[in-house]
Amino acid sequence: MKNSFLKLTGALLISCLLCISCTKNKAHNGYTITGTVNGAEDGTWVRLKSTPSLFTDPIVVLDSVKISNGTFMFSGKVDYIDMVNIQIEPNTNVYFYLENSAIAINIDISKSDKGNGYNPAKVTGSITQDLYELQMQKMDSIRNQDKYSAFKGFREMVMAAKQSKDSVLMEQVKQKMDALEPLEKQQQEELKAFKINFVKNNPSSPIGPKIMGIAFSEIMMSREEMKAVYNLFKGDAVKASSFAFIKKTYQDYVEKFVPGSVAPDFTLKTVSGENLTLSKVNAKYILVDFWASWCVPCRASFPKLKRVYSTYKNDGFEVVGVATGDKDKNWRDAIVKDQTPWLHVFDVNKKSIGRNGDVADAYGVPFLPTTYLLDNNLKIILRNPTKEELDAKLKELFRP
């Protein structure tokens, strides 16, 4: 009898343990997102969305619910960890890494940025999000070192100078900007080293591509550096949506749009409404300059480009400015205001679902400005040269 009792007790114990195990596995078999919202009315829509890193990728609504009693809940299962966005109407956005766990989010609508709606909500329950926030803090520590204190308040100074339209103040800001350029480069190199080191130590982490960000660009890296870093990523890192930017940048800069390859031909409308075909431009060498009226660095580069243009125009040098992701009126107004004397065309958006026009997409334009120096057979000589590099190359080509 005693043995029977012990066997029964053992069986019940094992059964209980199995039930606990099943419950535990079930809890981690998917995700639950529990949100508490302050400042939004009941009935307000909340949408769980994907966060693609390329303008040409669609944003997918994964789920949607309405706020009830100041709360909302999502549940489901993800095949891999990735960054998502919880959007609360009309313009509140909370970005975080979604994984199969119980996640709690506390959102105060009043803290949403009025421009892009970004909200610094408190997110708990995602280990990946915790790791991401830790890396952000470490990068902030690099930026906030005493040796970089000259940058504090500088952005506000630039914005104030622009709004004042005071030419004297603008010149002072420009001089300070030029003086800080070496220090800015030092800071960028330190941040880049931190990011590369993170990827080396965490090659499969889904936050790796996001951490790397625009440091993985031709402005910050040589082709050899890109090859080395690109080949580090594996596993969950290459599944993350942010890896699309890394992959496209690598393909465009290292594999596709390299010196010696031929750039796509195109036909676009000029300011006067006529067709301009790139291959028919009467010039020995052409600089194709992708820009937009809203792009501050683009228009800031024009004074130097004007000097280069005037120096080599009579030798057979031409510039074709391709306005992309812009509005027709703004494009025309900018040309008049900047007095840019070269050829201008407008890049329309018919096929692309992103911000860029179709020609910019065909040229793999990752940011503005993006420039290509081509010969009269559309063969690429330089991609994104500085004005000094462009001047030196044209001097070599025209006046050896």
Coordinates of C-alpha atoms in Angstrom, one line a residue:
M1 CA 0.0 0.0 0.0
K2 CA 2.8 2.3 0.9
N3 CA 4.6 1.6 -2.4
S4 CA 1.3 2.3 -4.3
F5 CA 1.0 5.6 -2.5
L6 CA 4.6 6.6 -3.3
K7 CA 4.1 5.6 -6.9
L8 CA 0.9 7.7 -7.1
T9 CA 2.6 10.7 -5.4
G10 CA 5.5 10.4 -7.8
A11 CA 3.2 10.3 -10.8
L12 CA 1.3 13.3 -9.6
L13 CA 4.6 15.2 -9.0
I14 CA 5.8 14.4 -12.5
S15 CA 2.5 15.4 -13.9
C16 CA 2.6 18.7 -12.1
L17 CA 6.2 19.3 -13.2
L18 CA 5.2 18.6 -16.8
C19 CA 2.2 21.0 -16.5
I20 CA 4.5 23.7 -15.1
S21 CA 7.0 23.0 -18.0
C22 CA 4.2 23.2 -20.5
T23 CA 2.9 26.5 -19.1
K24 CA 6.4 27.9 -19.1
N25 CA 7.0 26.9 -22.7
K26 CA 3.6 28.3 -23.7
A27 CA 4.4 31.6 -22.1
H28 CA 7.5 31.9 -24.2
N29 CA 6.0 30.4 -27.4
G30 CA 4.9 33.9 -28.5
Y31 CA 4.7 37.5 -27.4
T32 CA 2.2 39.6 -25.5
I33 CA 2.5 43.4 -25.6
T34 CA 0.7 45.2 -22.8
G35 CA 0.5 48.9 -23.2
T36 CA -0.6 51.6 -20.8
V37 CA -1.3 55.0 -22.4
N38 CA -1.6 58.4 -20.7
G39 CA -3.1 61.2 -22.8
A40 CA -5.1 59.2 -25.4
E41 CA -8.8 58.8 -25.5
D42 CA -10.5 55.4 -25.4
G43 CA -11.3 54.2 -29.0
T44 CA -8.0 55.6 -30.4
W45 CA -6.4 53.2 -32.9
V46 CA -3.1 51.6 -32.0
R47 CA -1.2 49.9 -34.8
L48 CA 1.8 47.5 -34.6
K49 CA 3.9 48.1 -37.7
S50 CA 7.1 46.9 -39.3
T51 CA 10.1 49.3 -39.6
P52 CA 11.8 48.9 -43.0
S53 CA 15.1 50.6 -43.4
L54 CA 14.8 51.4 -47.1
F55 CA 12.3 54.0 -48.5
T56 CA 11.4 51.5 -51.2
D57 CA 10.2 48.9 -48.8
P58 CA 6.5 48.9 -47.7
I59 CA 5.5 49.4 -44.1
V60 CA 3.3 46.4 -43.0
V61 CA 0.6 46.7 -40.4
L62 CA 1.1 43.6 -38.3
D63 CA -1.9 44.1 -36.0
S64 CA -4.3 46.9 -34.8
V65 CA -6.5 47.4 -31.8
K66 CA -8.3 50.3 -30.0
I67 CA -7.4 51.7 -26.6
S68 CA -9.8 50.6 -23.9
N69 CA -9.6 52.0 -20.3
G70 CA -6.2 53.5 -21.2
T71 CA -4.7 50.2 -22.2
F72 CA -4.1 48.0 -25.3
M73 CA -2.8 44.5 -25.9
F74 CA -1.2 42.7 -28.8
S75 CA -0.3 39.0 -28.9
G76 CA 1.2 36.8 -31.5
K77 CA 4.4 35.0 -32.5
V78 CA 7.5 36.2 -34.4
D79 CA 9.8 34.0 -36.4
Y80 CA 12.8 36.3 -35.6
I81 CA 13.6 39.3 -33.5
D82 CA 13.2 42.7 -35.2
M83 CA 12.4 46.3 -34.5
V84 CA 8.8 47.3 -34.7
N85 CA 6.8 50.5 -34.3
I86 CA 3.7 51.0 -32.2
Q87 CA 1.8 53.9 -33.7
I88 CA -0.9 55.7 -31.8
E89 CA -3.1 58.1 -33.7
P90 CA -2.5 60.7 -34.8
N91 CA 1.3 60.9 -34.5
T92 CA 2.9 59.0 -31.6
N93 CA 5.6 56.4 -32.5
V94 CA 7.3 53.9 -30.2
Y95 CA 10.1 51.8 -31.6
F96 CA 11.4 48.7 -29.9
Y97 CA 12.7 45.2 -30.5
L98 CA 9.9 42.6 -30.5
E99 CA 10.7 39.1 -29.4
N100 CA 8.6 36.2 -28.1
S101 CA 8.2 37.3 -24.5
A102 CA 5.9 39.3 -22.2
I103 CA 6.5 43.0 -23.0
A104 CA 5.1 46.0 -21.1
I105 CA 5.1 49.5 -22.5
N106 CA 4.2 52.7 -20.7
I107 CA 3.5 55.6 -23.0
D108 CA 2.9 59.3 -22.2
I109 CA 1.5 61.0 -25.3
S110 CA 2.6 64.4 -24.1
K111 CA 6.3 63.3 -24.5
S112 CA 5.9 62.6 -28.2
D113 CA 8.1 64.7 -30.5
K114 CA 5.9 67.2 -32.4
G115 CA 7.8 66.6 -35.6
N116 CA 8.3 62.9 -36.1
G117 CA 6.1 61.7 -33.3
Y118 CA 8.9 59.7 -31.6
N119 CA 8.0 58.8 -28.1
P120 CA 10.6 57.7 -25.5
A121 CA 8.3 55.1 -23.9
K122 CA 9.5 52.8 -21.2
V123 CA 9.7 49.3 -22.6
T124 CA 10.3 46.3 -20.3
G125 CA 10.4 42.5 -21.0
S126 CA 12.5 42.5 -24.2
I127 CA 16.1 41.4 -23.6
T128 CA 17.1 42.6 -27.1
Q129 CA 15.6 46.0 -26.4
D130 CA 17.6 46.2 -23.2
L131 CA 20.8 45.4 -25.1
Y132 CA 20.0 48.0 -27.7
E133 CA 19.4 50.7 -25.2
L134 CA 22.6 49.9 -23.4
Q135 CA 24.6 50.3 -26.6
M136 CA 22.8 53.7 -27.2
Q137 CA 23.9 54.8 -23.8
K138 CA 27.5 53.8 -24.5
M139 CA 27.5 55.8 -27.7
D140 CA 26.1 58.8 -25.9
S141 CA 28.9 58.4 -23.4
I142 CA 31.4 58.7 -26.3
R143 CA 29.7 61.8 -27.7
N144 CA 29.5 63.4 -24.3
Q145 CA 33.2 63.2 -23.5
D146 CA 34.8 66.5 -22.4
K147 CA 36.9 66.6 -25.6
Y148 CA 33.7 66.9 -27.6
S149 CA 32.1 69.6 -25.5
A150 CA 32.5 72.1 -28.3
F151 CA 29.5 70.4 -30.0
K152 CA 27.1 71.1 -27.1
G153 CA 24.5 73.6 -28.2
F154 CA 26.0 73.8 -31.7
R155 CA 22.9 72.4 -33.5
E156 CA 20.7 75.0 -31.8
M157 CA 23.1 77.7 -32.8
V158 CA 23.0 76.6 -36.5
M159 CA 19.1 76.5 -36.4
A160 CA 19.0 80.0 -34.7
A161 CA 21.3 81.4 -37.4
K162 CA 19.2 80.0 -40.2
Q163 CA 16.0 81.3 -38.7
S164 CA 17.5 84.8 -38.2
K165 CA 18.7 85.0 -41.8
D166 CA 21.5 87.2 -40.4
S167 CA 24.4 86.9 -43.0
V168 CA 27.0 87.9 -40.4
L169 CA 25.8 85.3 -37.9
M170 CA 25.6 82.6 -40.6
E171 CA 29.2 83.3 -41.6
Q172 CA 30.3 83.0 -38.0
V173 CA 28.5 79.6 -37.7
K174 CA 30.1 78.5 -41.0
Q175 CA 33.6 79.4 -39.7
K176 CA 33.0 77.5 -36.5
M177 CA 31.7 74.5 -38.4
D178 CA 34.8 74.5 -40.6
A179 CA 37.0 74.8 -37.5
L180 CA 35.2 71.9 -35.8
E181 CA 35.5 69.6 -38.8
P182 CA 38.7 67.7 -37.6
L183 CA 37.1 67.2 -34.1
E184 CA 33.9 65.9 -35.7
K185 CA 35.9 63.4 -37.8
Q186 CA 37.6 62.2 -34.7
Q187 CA 34.3 61.7 -33.0
Q188 CA 32.9 59.8 -36.0
E189 CA 35.9 57.5 -36.1
E190 CA 35.6 56.7 -32.4
L191 CA 31.9 55.9 -32.8
K192 CA 32.7 53.8 -35.9
A193 CA 35.3 51.8 -34.1
F194 CA 32.8 51.1 -31.3
K195 CA 30.2 49.9 -33.7
I196 CA 32.5 47.7 -35.7
N197 CA 33.7 46.2 -32.4
F198 CA 30.1 45.4 -31.3
V199 CA 29.4 43.6 -34.6
K200 CA 32.7 41.6 -34.3
N201 CA 31.7 40.5 -30.8
N202 CA 28.0 40.0 -31.6
P203 CA 27.8 39.0 -35.3
S204 CA 24.4 37.3 -35.0
S205 CA 22.7 40.0 -32.9
P206 CA 19.6 41.5 -34.6
I207 CA 20.6 44.9 -33.3
G208 CA 24.0 44.8 -35.1
P209 CA 22.9 46.3 -38.4
K210 CA 20.9 49.0 -36.6
I211 CA 23.9 49.9 -34.4
M212 CA 26.1 50.1 -37.5
G213 CA 23.7 52.4 -39.3
I214 CA 25.0 55.1 -41.6
A215 CA 28.6 54.4 -40.4
F216 CA 28.3 51.6 -43.0
S217 CA 28.6 54.1 -45.9
E218 CA 31.1 55.3 -48.4
I219 CA 31.5 58.5 -46.5
M220 CA 32.8 56.6 -43.4
M221 CA 34.3 53.4 -44.9
S222 CA 36.6 52.3 -47.6
R223 CA 35.5 49.4 -49.8
E224 CA 37.9 47.1 -48.0
E225 CA 36.5 48.1 -44.6
M226 CA 33.0 47.5 -46.0
K227 CA 33.9 44.0 -47.2
A228 CA 35.4 43.1 -43.8
V229 CA 32.4 44.4 -41.8
Y230 CA 29.8 43.0 -44.2
N231 CA 31.1 39.5 -44.0
L232 CA 30.8 39.5 -40.1
F233 CA 27.0 39.6 -40.1
K234 CA 25.2 36.2 -39.8
G235 CA 22.2 34.5 -38.3
D236 CA 19.5 36.8 -36.9
A237 CA 21.5 39.8 -37.9
V238 CA 20.9 39.2 -41.6
K239 CA 17.1 38.6 -40.9
A240 CA 16.6 42.0 -39.3
S241 CA 15.0 44.7 -41.5
S242 CA 17.8 47.1 -40.8
F243 CA 20.2 44.7 -42.6
A244 CA 18.5 45.7 -45.9
F245 CA 20.3 49.0 -45.7
I246 CA 23.7 47.3 -45.1
K247 CA 23.1 44.9 -48.0
K248 CA 22.0 47.5 -50.5
T249 CA 24.9 49.8 -49.6
Y250 CA 27.3 47.0 -49.9
Q251 CA 25.9 45.9 -53.3
D252 CA 25.8 49.4 -54.7
Y253 CA 29.2 50.7 -53.4
V254 CA 31.3 47.5 -53.5
E255 CA 29.7 45.4 -56.2
K256 CA 27.6 47.4 -58.6
F257 CA 28.3 51.2 -58.9
V258 CA 32.1 51.1 -58.9
P259 CA 34.6 52.9 -61.1
G260 CA 34.7 51.2 -64.5
S261 CA 31.0 50.1 -64.5
V262 CA 28.4 51.8 -66.8
A263 CA 25.7 53.9 -65.2
P264 CA 22.1 53.6 -66.4
D265 CA 21.0 56.0 -69.1
F266 CA 17.8 58.1 -68.5
T267 CA 15.5 60.6 -70.0
L268 CA 13.9 63.3 -67.8
K269 CA 12.2 66.7 -68.2
T270 CA 14.2 69.9 -67.9
V271 CA 13.0 73.1 -66.4
S272 CA 11.6 74.2 -69.8
G273 CA 9.8 70.9 -70.2
E274 CA 12.1 69.4 -72.8
N275 CA 13.5 65.9 -72.7
L276 CA 17.1 65.5 -71.7
T277 CA 18.7 62.1 -72.3
L278 CA 21.9 61.6 -70.4
S279 CA 23.8 59.8 -73.1
K280 CA 23.1 62.7 -75.5
V281 CA 24.6 65.4 -73.3
N282 CA 27.3 67.1 -75.3
A283 CA 30.3 66.8 -72.9
K284 CA 33.4 64.8 -72.4
Y285 CA 32.8 64.3 -68.7
I286 CA 29.5 64.7 -66.8
L287 CA 28.8 65.0 -63.1
V288 CA 25.4 63.6 -62.3
D289 CA 24.4 65.3 -59.0
F290 CA 21.3 63.9 -57.1
W291 CA 19.9 66.6 -54.9
A292 CA 16.7 68.1 -53.5
S293 CA 15.6 71.6 -52.5
W294 CA 15.1 70.5 -48.9
C295 CA 18.6 68.9 -48.7
V296 CA 20.8 71.4 -46.8
P297 CA 24.2 69.7 -47.6
C298 CA 23.2 69.6 -51.3
R299 CA 22.7 73.3 -51.6
A300 CA 25.6 74.1 -49.3
S301 CA 27.9 72.3 -51.8
F302 CA 26.8 74.4 -54.8
P303 CA 29.2 77.4 -54.3
K304 CA 32.2 75.1 -54.5
L305 CA 30.7 73.2 -57.4
K306 CA 30.1 76.5 -59.3
R307 CA 33.8 77.3 -59.1
V308 CA 34.7 73.8 -60.4
Y309 CA 32.1 74.1 -63.1
S310 CA 33.3 77.5 -64.3
T311 CA 36.9 76.3 -64.4
Y312 CA 36.3 73.3 -66.6
K313 CA 33.0 74.0 -68.5
N314 CA 34.8 75.2 -71.7
D315 CA 37.0 72.1 -71.6
G316 CA 34.0 69.8 -72.0
F317 CA 32.7 69.4 -68.4
E318 CA 29.0 69.4 -67.7
V319 CA 26.8 69.0 -64.6
V320 CA 23.4 67.4 -64.7
G321 CA 21.5 68.2 -61.5
V322 CA 18.8 65.5 -60.8
A323 CA 16.3 66.7 -58.3
T324 CA 14.7 63.7 -56.6
G325 CA 12.1 63.2 -53.8
D326 CA 11.1 66.8 -54.3
K327 CA 8.2 69.0 -55.3
D328 CA 8.2 70.7 -58.7
K329 CA 7.7 74.3 -57.4
N330 CA 10.3 73.9 -54.7
W331 CA 12.8 72.5 -57.2
R332 CA 12.3 75.4 -59.6
D333 CA 12.5 78.0 -56.8
A334 CA 15.7 76.6 -55.5
I335 CA 17.4 76.7 -59.0
V336 CA 16.5 80.4 -59.3
K337 CA 17.6 81.2 -55.7
D338 CA 20.9 79.3 -55.9
Q339 CA 21.6 80.5 -59.5
T340 CA 23.1 77.1 -60.4
P341 CA 24.1 77.4 -64.1
W342 CA 24.2 73.8 -65.1
L343 CA 21.6 71.4 -66.6
H344 CA 18.6 70.5 -64.4
V345 CA 16.1 67.7 -64.6
F346 CA 13.3 66.5 -62.4
D347 CA 13.2 62.8 -61.3
V348 CA 9.6 61.7 -61.1
N349 CA 8.3 58.8 -59.0
K350 CA 6.2 56.4 -61.1
K351 CA 7.4 52.9 -60.2
S352 CA 9.1 53.5 -56.9
I353 CA 7.1 53.3 -53.7
G354 CA 9.8 55.1 -51.7
R355 CA 10.7 58.7 -51.4
N356 CA 13.3 58.8 -54.2
G357 CA 12.4 59.1 -57.8
D358 CA 12.8 56.2 -60.2
V359 CA 16.2 57.3 -61.6
A360 CA 17.6 57.8 -58.1
D361 CA 16.5 54.2 -57.3
A362 CA 18.1 52.9 -60.5
Y363 CA 21.4 54.6 -59.4
G364 CA 21.3 53.2 -55.9
V365 CA 21.1 56.6 -54.3
P366 CA 21.3 56.0 -50.5
F367 CA 21.4 59.6 -49.4
L368 CA 21.6 63.2 -50.8
P369 CA 23.7 64.5 -52.2
T370 CA 25.0 61.5 -54.2
T371 CA 27.2 62.3 -57.2
Y372 CA 28.7 60.3 -60.1
L373 CA 31.5 61.5 -62.4
L374 CA 31.0 59.8 -65.8
D375 CA 32.7 59.9 -69.2
N376 CA 30.8 60.3 -72.4
N377 CA 30.1 56.6 -72.5
L378 CA 28.5 56.8 -69.1
K379 CA 31.4 54.8 -67.5
I380 CA 31.8 55.7 -63.8
I381 CA 35.0 57.4 -63.0
L382 CA 34.2 58.6 -59.4
R383 CA 31.3 58.1 -57.0
N384 CA 30.7 60.8 -54.4
P385 CA 34.0 62.6 -54.7
T386 CA 34.6 65.6 -52.5
K387 CA 34.8 68.9 -54.5
E388 CA 38.6 68.8 -54.0
E389 CA 38.8 65.2 -55.4
L390 CA 36.6 66.2 -58.3
D391 CA 38.7 69.3 -59.0
A392 CA 41.9 67.2 -58.9
K393 CA 40.4 64.5 -61.2
L394 CA 39.2 67.0 -63.8
K395 CA 42.6 68.7 -63.7
E396 CA 44.2 65.3 -64.4
L397 CA 41.7 64.6 -67.2
F398 CA 41.6 68.0 -69.0
R399 CA 45.1 69.4 -68.2
P400 CA 47.6 66.6 -67.8

